[in-house]
PDB file of C-alpha atoms in Angstrom:
ATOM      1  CA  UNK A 236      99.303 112.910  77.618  1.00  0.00           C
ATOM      2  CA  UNK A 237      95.641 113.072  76.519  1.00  0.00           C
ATOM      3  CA  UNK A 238      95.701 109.341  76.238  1.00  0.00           C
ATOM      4  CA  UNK A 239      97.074 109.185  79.961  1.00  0.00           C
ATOM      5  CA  UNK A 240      94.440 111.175  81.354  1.00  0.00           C
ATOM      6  CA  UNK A 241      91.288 109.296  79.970  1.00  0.00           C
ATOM      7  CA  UNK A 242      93.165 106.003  80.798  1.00  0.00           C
ATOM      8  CA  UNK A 243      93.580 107.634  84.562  1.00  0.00           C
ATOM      9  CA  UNK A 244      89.147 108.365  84.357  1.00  0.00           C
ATOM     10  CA  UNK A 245      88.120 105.459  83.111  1.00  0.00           C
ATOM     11  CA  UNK A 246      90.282 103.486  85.613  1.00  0.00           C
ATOM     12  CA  UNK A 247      91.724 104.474  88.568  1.00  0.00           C
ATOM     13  CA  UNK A 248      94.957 106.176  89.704  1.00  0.00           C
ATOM     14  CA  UNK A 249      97.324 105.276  92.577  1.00  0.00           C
ATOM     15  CA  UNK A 250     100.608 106.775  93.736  1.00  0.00           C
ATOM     16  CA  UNK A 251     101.842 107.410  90.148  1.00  0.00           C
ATOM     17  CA  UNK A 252     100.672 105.020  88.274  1.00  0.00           C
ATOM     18  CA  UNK A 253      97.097 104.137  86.515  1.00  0.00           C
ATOM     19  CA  UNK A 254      95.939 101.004  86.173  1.00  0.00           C
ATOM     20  CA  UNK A 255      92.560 100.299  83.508  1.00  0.00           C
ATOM     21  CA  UNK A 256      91.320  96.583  83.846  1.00  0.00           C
ATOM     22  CA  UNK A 257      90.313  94.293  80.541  1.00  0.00           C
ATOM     23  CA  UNK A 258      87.104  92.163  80.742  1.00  0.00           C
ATOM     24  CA  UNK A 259      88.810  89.968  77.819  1.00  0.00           C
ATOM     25  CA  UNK A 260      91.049  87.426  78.572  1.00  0.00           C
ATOM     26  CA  UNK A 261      94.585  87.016  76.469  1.00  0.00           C
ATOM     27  CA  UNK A 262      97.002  84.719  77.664  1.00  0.00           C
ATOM     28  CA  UNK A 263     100.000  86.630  78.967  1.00  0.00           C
ATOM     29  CA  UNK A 264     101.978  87.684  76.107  1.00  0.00           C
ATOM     30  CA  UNK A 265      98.774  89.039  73.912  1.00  0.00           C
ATOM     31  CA  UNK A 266      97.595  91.102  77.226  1.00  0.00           C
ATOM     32  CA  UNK A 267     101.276  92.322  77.184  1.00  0.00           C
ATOM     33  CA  UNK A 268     101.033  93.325  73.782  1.00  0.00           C
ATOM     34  CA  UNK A 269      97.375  94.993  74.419  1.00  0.00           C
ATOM     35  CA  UNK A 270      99.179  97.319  77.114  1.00  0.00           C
ATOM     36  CA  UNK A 271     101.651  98.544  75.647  1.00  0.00           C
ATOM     37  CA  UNK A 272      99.563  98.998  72.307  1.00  0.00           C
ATOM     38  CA  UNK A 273      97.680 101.503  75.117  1.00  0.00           C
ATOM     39  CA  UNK A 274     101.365 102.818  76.273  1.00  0.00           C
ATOM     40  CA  UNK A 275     101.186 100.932  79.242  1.00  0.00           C
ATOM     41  CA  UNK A 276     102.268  97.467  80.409  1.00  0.00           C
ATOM     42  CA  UNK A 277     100.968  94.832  82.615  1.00  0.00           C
ATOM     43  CA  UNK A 278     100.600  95.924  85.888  1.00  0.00           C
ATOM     44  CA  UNK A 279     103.659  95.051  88.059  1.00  0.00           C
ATOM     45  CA  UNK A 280     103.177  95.860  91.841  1.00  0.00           C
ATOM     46  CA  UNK A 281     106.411  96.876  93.574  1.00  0.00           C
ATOM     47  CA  UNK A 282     105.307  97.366  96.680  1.00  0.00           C
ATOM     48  CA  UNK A 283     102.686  95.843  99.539  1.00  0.00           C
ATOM     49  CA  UNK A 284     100.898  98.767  99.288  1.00  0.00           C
ATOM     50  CA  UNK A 285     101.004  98.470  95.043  1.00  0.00           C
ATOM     51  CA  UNK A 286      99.806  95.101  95.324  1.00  0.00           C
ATOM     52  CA  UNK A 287      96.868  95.995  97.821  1.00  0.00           C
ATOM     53  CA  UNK A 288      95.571  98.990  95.660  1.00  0.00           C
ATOM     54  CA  UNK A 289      96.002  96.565  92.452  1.00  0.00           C
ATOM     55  CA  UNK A 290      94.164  93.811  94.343  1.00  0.00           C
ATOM     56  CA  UNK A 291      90.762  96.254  95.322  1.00  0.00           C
ATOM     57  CA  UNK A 292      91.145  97.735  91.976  1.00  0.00           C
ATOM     58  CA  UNK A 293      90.869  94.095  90.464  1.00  0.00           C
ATOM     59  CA  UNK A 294      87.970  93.013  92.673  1.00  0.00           C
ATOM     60  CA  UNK A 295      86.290  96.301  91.548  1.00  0.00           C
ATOM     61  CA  UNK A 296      86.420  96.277  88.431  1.00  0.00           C
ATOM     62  CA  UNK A 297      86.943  92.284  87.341  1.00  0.00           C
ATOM     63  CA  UNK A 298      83.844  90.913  89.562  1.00  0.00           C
ATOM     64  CA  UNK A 299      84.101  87.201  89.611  1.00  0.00           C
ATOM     65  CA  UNK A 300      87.486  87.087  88.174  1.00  0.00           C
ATOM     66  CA  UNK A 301      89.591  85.054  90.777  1.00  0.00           C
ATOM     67  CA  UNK A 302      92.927  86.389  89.126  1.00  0.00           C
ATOM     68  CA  UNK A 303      94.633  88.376  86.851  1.00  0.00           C
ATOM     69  CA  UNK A 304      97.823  88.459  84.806  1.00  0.00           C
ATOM     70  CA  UNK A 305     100.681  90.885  86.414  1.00  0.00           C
ATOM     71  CA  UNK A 306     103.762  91.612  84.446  1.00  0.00           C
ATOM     72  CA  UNK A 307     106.135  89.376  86.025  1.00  0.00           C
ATOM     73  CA  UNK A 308     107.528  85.962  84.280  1.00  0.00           C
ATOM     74  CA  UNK A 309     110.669  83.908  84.187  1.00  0.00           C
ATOM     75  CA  UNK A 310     110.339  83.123  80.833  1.00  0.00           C
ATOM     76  CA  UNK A 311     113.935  83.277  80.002  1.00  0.00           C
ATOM     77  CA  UNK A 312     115.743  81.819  83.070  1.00  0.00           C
ATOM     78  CA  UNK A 313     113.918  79.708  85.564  1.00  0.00           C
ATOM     79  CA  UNK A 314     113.640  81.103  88.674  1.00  0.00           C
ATOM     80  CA  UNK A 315     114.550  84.635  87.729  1.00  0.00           C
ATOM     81  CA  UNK A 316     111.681  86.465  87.711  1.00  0.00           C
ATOM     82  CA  UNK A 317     111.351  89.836  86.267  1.00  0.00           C
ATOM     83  CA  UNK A 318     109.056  92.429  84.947  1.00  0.00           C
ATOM     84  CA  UNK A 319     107.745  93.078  81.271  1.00  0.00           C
ATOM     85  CA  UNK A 320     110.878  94.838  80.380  1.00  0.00           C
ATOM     86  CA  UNK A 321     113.380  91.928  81.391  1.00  0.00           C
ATOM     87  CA  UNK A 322     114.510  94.033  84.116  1.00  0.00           C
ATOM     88  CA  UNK A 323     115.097  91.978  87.792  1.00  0.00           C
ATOM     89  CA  UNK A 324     112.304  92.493  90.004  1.00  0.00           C
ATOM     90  CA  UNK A 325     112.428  93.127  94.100  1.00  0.00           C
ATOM     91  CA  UNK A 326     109.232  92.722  95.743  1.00  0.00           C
ATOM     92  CA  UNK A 327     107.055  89.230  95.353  1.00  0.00           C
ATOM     93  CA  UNK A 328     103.929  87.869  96.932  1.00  0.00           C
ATOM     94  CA  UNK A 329     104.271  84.982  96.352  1.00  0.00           C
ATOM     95  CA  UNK A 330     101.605  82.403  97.312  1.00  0.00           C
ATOM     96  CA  UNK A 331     104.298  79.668  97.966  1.00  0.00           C
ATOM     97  CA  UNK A 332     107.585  79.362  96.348  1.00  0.00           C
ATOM     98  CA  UNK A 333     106.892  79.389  92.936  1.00  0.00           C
ATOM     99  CA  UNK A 334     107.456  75.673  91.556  1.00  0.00           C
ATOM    100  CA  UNK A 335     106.074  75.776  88.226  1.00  0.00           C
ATOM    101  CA  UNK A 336     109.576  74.896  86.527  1.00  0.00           C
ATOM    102  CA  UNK A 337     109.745  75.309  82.574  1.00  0.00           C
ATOM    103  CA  UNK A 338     105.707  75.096  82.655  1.00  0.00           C
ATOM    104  CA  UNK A 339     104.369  77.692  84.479  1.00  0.00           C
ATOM    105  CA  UNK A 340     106.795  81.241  83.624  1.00  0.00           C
ATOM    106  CA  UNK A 341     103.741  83.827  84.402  1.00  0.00           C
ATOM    107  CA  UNK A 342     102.448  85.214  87.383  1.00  0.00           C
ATOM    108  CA  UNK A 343      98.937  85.767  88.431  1.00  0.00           C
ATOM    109  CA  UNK A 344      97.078  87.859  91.273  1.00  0.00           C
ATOM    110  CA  UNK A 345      94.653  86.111  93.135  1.00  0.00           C
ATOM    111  CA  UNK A 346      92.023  87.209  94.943  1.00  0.00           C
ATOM    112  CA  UNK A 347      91.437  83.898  97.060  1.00  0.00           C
ATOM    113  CA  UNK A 348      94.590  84.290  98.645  1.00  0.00           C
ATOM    114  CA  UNK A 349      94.854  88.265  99.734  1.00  0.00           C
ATOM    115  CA  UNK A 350      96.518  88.760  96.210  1.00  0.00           C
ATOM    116  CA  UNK A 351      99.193  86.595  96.626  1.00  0.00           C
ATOM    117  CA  UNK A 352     100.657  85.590  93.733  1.00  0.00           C
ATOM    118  CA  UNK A 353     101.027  82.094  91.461  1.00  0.00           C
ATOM    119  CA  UNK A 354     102.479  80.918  88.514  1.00  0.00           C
ATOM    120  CA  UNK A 355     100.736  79.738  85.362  1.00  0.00           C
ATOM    121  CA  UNK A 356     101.241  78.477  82.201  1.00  0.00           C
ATOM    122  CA  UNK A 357     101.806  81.374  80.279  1.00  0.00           C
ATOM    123  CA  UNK A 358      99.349  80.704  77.246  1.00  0.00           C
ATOM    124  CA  UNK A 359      96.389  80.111  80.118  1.00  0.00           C
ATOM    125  CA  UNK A 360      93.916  82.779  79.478  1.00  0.00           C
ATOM    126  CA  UNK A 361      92.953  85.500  82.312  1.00  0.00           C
ATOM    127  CA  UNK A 362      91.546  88.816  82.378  1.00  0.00           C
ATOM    128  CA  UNK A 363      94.751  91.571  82.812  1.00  0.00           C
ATOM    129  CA  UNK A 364      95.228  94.907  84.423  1.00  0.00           C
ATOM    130  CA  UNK A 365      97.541  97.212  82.714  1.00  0.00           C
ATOM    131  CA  UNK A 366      99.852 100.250  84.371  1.00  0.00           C
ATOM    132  CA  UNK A 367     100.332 103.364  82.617  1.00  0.00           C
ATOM    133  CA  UNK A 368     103.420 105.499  84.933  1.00  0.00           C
ATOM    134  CA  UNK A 369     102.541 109.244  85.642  1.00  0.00           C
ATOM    135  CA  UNK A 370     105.449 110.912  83.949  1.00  0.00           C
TER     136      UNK A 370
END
């Protein structure tokens, strides 16, 4: 729980969930693996109001970075996309219809589009935000 509460200072903390922003950039499965090395996992909005707090928190605290990696692929069937933890996910931004095919199984937040959401080749690398839940 200590770990929870400097992760919560150092970044910020909204509804119940932290999220602590990485400078580095991993393609999607390392910055997965960084997370939940920390406990956490990639942040995965699941709301509009999720994905608006995750978007000022990434303009905040990633200056310059145009996007970041979110927890949300469709790695193993394409077109079902779900979170870190293979489980089905209900709320997307989606820039447009996601047409990436076989290539492009990870999704981004940008910041040029309102934090709307793309896919991207999964081994691209991007900066990362990850989500620790309040217990």
């Amino acid at each position: 729980m200590q770990a929870l509460q400097t992760v919560c200072l150092r970044g910020t903390k909204i509804h119940k969930k932290c999220y602590l922003a990485f400078d580095e950039t991993k393609h999607f499965h390392e910055a997965n693996e960084d997370c939940i090395a920390k406990g956490g996992t990639l942040a995965t909005p699941r709301d509009a109001d999720e994905n608006a707090s995750l978007r000022e928190y990434g303009k905040k605290s990633l200056p310059g970075a145009g996007d970041f990696w979110l927890g949300v692929n469709d790695m193993v069937n394409e077109g079902k996309f779900v979170d870190v933890n293979g489980i089905a996910i209900n709320y997307f931004n989606w820039e447009r219809s996601p047409n990436g095919g076989k290539r492009k199984n990870c999704a981004l937040l940008t910041q040029a589009s309102q934090g709307k959401w793309v896919d991207e080749v999964c081994r691209s690398l991007k900066k990362y935000v990850c989500e620790f839940i309040i217990p």
